[in-house]
Short mmCIF file of C-alpha atoms in Angstrom, two decimals:
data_model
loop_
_atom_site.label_atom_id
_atom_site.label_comp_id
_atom_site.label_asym_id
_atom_site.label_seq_id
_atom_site.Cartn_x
_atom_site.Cartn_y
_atom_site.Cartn_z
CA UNK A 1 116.88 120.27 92.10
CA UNK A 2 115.30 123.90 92.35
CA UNK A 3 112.06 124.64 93.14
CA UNK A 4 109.48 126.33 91.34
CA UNK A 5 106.37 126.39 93.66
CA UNK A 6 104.74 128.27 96.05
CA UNK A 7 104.04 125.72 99.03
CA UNK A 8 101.14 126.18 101.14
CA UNK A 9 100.00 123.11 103.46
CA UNK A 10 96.24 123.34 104.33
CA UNK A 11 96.55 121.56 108.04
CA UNK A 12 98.85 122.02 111.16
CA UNK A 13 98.35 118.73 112.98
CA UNK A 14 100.85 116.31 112.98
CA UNK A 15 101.36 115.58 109.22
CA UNK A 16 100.83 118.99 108.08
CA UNK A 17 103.47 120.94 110.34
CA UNK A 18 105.62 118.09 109.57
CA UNK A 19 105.57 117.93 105.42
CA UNK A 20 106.13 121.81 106.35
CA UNK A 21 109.03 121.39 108.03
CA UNK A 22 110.74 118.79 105.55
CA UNK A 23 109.69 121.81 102.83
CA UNK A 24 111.21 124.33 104.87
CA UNK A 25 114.27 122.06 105.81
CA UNK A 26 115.20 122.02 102.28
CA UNK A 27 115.01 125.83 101.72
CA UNK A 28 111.71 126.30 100.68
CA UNK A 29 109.54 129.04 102.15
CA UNK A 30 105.82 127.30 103.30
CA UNK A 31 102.78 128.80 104.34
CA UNK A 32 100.93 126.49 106.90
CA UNK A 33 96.82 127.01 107.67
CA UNK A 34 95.47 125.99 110.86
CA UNK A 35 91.92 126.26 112.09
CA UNK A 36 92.77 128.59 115.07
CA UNK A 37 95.64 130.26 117.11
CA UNK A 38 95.43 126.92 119.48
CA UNK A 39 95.91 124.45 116.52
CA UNK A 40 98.79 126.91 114.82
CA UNK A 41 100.69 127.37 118.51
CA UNK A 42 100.41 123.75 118.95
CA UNK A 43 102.00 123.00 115.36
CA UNK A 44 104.76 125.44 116.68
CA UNK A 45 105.28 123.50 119.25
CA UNK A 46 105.54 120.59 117.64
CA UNK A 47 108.14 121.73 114.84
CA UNK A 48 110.40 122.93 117.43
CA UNK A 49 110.58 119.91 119.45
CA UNK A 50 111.47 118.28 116.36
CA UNK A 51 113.61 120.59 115.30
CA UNK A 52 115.58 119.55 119.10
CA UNK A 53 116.22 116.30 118.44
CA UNK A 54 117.48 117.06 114.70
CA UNK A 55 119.92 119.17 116.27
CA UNK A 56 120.97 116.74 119.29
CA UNK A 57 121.53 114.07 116.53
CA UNK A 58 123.82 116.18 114.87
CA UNK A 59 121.64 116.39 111.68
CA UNK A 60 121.90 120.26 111.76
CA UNK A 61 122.51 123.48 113.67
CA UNK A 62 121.18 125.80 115.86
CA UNK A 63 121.52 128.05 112.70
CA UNK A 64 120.21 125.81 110.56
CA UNK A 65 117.15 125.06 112.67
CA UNK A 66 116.64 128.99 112.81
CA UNK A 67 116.52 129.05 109.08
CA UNK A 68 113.80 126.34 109.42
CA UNK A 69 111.48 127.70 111.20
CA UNK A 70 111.97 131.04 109.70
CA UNK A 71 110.96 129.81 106.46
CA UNK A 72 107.46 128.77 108.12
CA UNK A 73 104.84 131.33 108.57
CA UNK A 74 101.56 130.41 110.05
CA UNK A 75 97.56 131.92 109.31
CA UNK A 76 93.98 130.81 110.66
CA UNK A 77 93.06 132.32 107.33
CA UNK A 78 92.93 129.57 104.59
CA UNK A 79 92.07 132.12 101.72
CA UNK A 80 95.47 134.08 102.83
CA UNK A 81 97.13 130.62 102.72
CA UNK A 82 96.20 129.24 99.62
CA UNK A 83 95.25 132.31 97.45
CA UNK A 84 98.72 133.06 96.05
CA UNK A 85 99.98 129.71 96.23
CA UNK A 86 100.98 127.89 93.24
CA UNK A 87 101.18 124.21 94.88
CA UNK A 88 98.85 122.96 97.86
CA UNK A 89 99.44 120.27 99.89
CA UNK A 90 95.80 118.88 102.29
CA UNK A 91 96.41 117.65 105.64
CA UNK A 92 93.49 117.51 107.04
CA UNK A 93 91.51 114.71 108.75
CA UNK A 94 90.92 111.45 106.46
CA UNK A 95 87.17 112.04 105.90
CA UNK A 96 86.56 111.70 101.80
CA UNK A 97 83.47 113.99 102.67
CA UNK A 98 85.09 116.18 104.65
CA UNK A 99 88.14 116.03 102.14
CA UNK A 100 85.78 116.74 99.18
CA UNK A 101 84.58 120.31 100.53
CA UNK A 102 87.80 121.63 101.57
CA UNK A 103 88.69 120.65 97.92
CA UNK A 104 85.81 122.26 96.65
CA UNK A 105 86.67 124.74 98.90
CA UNK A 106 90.10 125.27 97.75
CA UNK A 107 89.20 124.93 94.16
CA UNK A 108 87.29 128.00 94.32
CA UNK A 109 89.89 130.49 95.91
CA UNK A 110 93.28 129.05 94.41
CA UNK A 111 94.00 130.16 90.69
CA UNK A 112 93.37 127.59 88.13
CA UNK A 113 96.99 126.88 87.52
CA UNK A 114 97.49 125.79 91.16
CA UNK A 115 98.28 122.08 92.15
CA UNK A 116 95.56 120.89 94.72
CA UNK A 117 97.27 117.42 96.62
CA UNK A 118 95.90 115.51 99.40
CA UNK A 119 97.85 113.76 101.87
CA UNK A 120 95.36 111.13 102.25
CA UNK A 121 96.94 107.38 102.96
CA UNK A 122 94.17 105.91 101.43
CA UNK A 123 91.44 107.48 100.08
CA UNK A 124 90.56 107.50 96.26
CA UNK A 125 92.31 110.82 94.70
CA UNK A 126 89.16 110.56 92.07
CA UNK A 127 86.98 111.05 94.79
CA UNK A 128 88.35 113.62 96.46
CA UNK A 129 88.49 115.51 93.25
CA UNK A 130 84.89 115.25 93.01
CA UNK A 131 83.51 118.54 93.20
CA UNK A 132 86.55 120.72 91.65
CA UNK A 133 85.84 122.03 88.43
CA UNK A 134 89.20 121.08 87.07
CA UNK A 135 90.39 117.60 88.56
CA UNK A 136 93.38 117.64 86.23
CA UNK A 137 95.00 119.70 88.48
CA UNK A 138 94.53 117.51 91.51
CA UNK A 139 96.45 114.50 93.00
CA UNK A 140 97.54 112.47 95.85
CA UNK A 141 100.66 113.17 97.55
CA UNK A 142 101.32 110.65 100.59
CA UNK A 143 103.81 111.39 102.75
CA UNK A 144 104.33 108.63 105.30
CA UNK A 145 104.73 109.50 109.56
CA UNK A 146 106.90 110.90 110.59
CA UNK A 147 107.18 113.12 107.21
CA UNK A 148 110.22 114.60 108.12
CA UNK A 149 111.79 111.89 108.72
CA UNK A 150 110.24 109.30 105.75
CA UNK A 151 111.60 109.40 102.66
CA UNK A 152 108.90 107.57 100.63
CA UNK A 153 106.22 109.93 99.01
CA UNK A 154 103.56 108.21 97.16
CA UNK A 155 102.07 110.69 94.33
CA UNK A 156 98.33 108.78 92.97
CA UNK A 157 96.76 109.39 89.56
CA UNK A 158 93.36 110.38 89.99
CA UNK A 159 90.83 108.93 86.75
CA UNK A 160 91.39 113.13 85.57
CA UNK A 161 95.30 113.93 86.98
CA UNK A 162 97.40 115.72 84.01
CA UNK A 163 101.16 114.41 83.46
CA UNK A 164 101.73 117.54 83.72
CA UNK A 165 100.11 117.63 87.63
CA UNK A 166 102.37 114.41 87.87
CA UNK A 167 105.81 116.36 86.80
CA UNK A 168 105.05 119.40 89.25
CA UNK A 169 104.82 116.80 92.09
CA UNK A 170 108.07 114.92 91.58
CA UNK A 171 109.55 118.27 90.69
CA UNK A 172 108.64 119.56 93.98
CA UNK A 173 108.90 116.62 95.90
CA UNK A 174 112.33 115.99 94.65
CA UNK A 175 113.25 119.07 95.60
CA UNK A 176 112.31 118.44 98.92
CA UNK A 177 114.77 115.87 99.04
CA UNK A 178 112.00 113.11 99.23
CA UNK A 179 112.02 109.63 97.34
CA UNK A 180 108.51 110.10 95.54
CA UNK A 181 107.05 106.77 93.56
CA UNK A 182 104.24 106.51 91.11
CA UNK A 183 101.18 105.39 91.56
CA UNK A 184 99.48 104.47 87.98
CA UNK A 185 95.93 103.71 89.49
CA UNK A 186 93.66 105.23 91.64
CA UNK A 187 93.20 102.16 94.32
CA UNK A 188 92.27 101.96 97.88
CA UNK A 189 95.37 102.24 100.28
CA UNK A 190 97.88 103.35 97.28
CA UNK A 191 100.64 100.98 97.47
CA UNK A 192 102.92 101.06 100.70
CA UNK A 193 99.34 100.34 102.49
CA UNK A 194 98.35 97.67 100.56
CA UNK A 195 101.54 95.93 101.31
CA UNK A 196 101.71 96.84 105.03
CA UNK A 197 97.99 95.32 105.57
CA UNK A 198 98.92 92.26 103.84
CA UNK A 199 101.56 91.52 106.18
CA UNK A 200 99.02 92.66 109.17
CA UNK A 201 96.97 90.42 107.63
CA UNK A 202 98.74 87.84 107.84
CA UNK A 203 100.00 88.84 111.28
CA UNK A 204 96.72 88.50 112.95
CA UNK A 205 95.74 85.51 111.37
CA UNK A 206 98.80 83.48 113.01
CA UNK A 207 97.99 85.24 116.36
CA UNK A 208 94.46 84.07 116.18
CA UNK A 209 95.42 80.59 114.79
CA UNK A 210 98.03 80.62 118.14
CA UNK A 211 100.94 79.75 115.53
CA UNK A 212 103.22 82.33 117.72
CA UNK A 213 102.88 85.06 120.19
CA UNK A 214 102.05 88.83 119.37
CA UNK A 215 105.65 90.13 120.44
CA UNK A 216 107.32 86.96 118.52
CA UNK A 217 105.17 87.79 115.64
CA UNK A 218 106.87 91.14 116.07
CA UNK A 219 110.19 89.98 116.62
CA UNK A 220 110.20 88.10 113.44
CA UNK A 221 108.97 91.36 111.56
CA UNK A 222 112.02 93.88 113.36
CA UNK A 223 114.90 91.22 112.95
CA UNK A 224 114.67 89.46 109.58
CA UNK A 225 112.36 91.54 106.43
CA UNK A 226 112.31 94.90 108.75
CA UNK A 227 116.27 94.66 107.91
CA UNK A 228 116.20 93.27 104.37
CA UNK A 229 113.27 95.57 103.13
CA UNK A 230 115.63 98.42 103.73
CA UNK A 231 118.03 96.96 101.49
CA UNK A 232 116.04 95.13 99.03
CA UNK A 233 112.24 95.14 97.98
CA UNK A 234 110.12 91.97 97.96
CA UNK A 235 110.91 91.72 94.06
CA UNK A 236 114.95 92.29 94.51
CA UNK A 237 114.66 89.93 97.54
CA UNK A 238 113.01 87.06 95.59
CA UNK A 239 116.07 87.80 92.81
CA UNK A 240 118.89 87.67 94.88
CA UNK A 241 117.06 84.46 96.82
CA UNK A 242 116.25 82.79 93.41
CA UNK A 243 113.37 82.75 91.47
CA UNK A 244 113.67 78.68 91.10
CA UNK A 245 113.53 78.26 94.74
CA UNK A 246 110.56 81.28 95.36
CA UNK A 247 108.55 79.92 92.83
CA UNK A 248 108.21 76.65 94.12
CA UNK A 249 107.57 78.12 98.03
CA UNK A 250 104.81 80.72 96.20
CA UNK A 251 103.38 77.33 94.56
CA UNK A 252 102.40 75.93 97.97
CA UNK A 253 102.22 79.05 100.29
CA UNK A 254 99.92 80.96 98.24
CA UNK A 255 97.55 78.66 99.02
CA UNK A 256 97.50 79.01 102.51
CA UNK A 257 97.99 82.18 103.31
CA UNK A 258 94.79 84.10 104.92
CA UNK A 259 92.21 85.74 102.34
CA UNK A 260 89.98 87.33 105.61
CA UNK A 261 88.33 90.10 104.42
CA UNK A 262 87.36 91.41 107.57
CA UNK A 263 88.75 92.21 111.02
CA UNK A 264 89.95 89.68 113.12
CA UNK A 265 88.05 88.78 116.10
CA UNK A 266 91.05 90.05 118.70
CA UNK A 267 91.51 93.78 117.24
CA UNK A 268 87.68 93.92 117.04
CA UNK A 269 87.69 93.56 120.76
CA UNK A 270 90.21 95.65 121.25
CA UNK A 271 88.35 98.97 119.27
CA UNK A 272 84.99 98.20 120.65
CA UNK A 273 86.22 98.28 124.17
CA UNK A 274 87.90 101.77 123.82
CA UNK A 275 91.63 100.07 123.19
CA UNK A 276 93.02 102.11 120.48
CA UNK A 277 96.98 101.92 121.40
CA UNK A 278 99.17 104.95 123.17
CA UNK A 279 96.59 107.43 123.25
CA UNK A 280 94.11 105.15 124.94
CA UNK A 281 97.01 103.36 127.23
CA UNK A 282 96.36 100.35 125.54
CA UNK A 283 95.94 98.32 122.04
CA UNK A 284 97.66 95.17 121.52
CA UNK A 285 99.94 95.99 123.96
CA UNK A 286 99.98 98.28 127.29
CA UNK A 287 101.11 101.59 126.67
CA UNK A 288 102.13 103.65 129.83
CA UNK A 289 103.42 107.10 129.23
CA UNK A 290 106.94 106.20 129.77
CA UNK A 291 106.58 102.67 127.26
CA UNK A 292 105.11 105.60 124.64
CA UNK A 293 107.78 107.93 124.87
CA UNK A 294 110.52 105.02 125.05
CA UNK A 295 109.49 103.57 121.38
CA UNK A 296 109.06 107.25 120.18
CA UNK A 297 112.77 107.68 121.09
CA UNK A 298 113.63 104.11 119.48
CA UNK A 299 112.04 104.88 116.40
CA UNK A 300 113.26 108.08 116.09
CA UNK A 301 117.07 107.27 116.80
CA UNK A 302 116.46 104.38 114.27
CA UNK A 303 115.07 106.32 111.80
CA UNK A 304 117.58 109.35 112.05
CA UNK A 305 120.34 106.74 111.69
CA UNK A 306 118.40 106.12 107.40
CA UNK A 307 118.64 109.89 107.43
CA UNK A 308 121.98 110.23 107.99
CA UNK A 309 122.89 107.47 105.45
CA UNK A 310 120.58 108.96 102.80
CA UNK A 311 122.54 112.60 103.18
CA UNK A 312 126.16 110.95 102.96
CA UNK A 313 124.91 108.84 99.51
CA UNK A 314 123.30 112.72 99.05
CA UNK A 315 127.08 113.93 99.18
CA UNK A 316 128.54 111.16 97.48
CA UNK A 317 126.53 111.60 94.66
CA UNK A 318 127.25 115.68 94.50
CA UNK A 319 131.32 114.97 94.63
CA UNK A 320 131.46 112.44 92.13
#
């Protein structure tokens, strides 16, 4: 699918040099806005180094990854970015204030016609819409980290989002090679983050209950629905398992399960004494710098191994 748009991304950190480099990865030109020379050389940075291990994985080229990061130009001016843009993707921090002047912002320099998306994993699209004079035009378009490497894009219906605001998005996103899903409602956490907390949920309540260990808890997660889920959703899963025998489990689980709806005594402990994961050296687990970069790698090669079997179903599609 071709693409129409002009792509600017208003944010270099990690998600925003990322989405650019999936855009740019699929042949379309992106203009990327970061606060300051520092943030935009540090996006650099980080799209070449990604860019290395495409290329030691086979995905691509050295010419290839040239054409990448030629299609990316960089500015510390967001009205240069944005101005003659016809589709803007927001990566910036998830603040809804913070997100609601930069769209106010943006709503004031970008022409009327222009698609205004936020990145935001959670955060109401209504809201952030607030204070633009034409919310019809806005929407949520989620990509999930790594971007460049995560298929899934959810794209939210604010209260005021046109269908036609809706079509430019798949359009786009499509054309970006991503797997984009809709999102009817405007509700907290969208839908892949509603579903991921429910199962954290859940997690932490059988760690605090001592049911099982953290890493078995884990364990269970990686090596039985971490496998099916990328073959079959919870719905095709309860099909193919029966719905006879899954209604009659739902019938007494339900009931059980853990409705807490706050945070469990153990991760509250771990934020309020400074224990935030990797960057801090340690969450639920201990995170040296050689642990960090060893799961980085993991999920990376795992990951790249999905992207290589979503471009040869790519091919077999295009040759039948």
């Amino acid at each position: 699918m071709s693409n129409q748009e002009k792509l600017s991304i208003a944010g270099s950190g990690i998600m925003g040099h990322s989405i650019a480099l999936t855009a740019a990865w699929a042949g379309i030109d992106v203009k990327v806005w970061g606060t300051d020379e520092t943030d935009i050389e540090r996006a650099k940075v980080g799209v070449e180094a990604k860019l290395d291990v495409l290329v030691d994985y086979d995905i691509f080229d050295e010419n290839k990854k040239a054409q990448i990061k030629k299609a990316i130009t960089y500015t510390d001016s967001l009205e240069d970015c944005v101005s003659e843009a016809t589709f803007v993707i927001e990566a910036i921090p998830e603040n809804l204030e913070l997100k609601q002047n930069f769209f106010k912002q943006i709503d004031e320099i970008c022409d009327e016609s222009t698609i205004l998306a936020s990145n935001t994993s959670g955060l109401s699209a209504t809201e952030i819409a607030r204070h633009t004079n034409n919310p019809s035009r806005t929407v949520v378009t989620h990509f999930w980290l790594p971007a460049h490497l995560m298929p899934l894009v959810e794209v939210v219906r604010g209260d005021h989002t046109s269908d036609e605001t809706i079509e430019r998005a798949f359009t786009l996103l499509e054309s970006m090679n991503k797997k984009p899903i809709f999102v009817k409602k405007d509700v907290l956490g969208q839908v892949g983050n509603r579903l991921q907390y429910a199962i954290f949920r859940e997690a932490q309540y059988i760690l605090e209950n001592e049911i099982a260990s953290m890493e078995d808890i884990d364990a269970a997660i990686r090596y039985s629905l971490g496998r099916r889920f990328g073959v079959t959703g919870p719905f095709m899963t309860m099909d193919m398992g029966g719905l006879d025998t899954n209604s009659s489990i739902t019938s007494y689980l339900f009931q059980d399960l853990s409705d807490k709806k706050d945070i469990f005594p153990t991760m509250d402990k771990l934020v309020e004494n400074g224990h935030y994961g990797p960057k801090t050296g340690k969450g639920f687990y201990g995170w040296s710098p050689e642990q960090t970069a060893k799961m980085e790698h993991e999920r990376e090669k795992e990951l790249i191994h999905w992207i290589k079997k979503d471009m040869e179903e790519t091919k077999e599609v295009t040759y039948r």
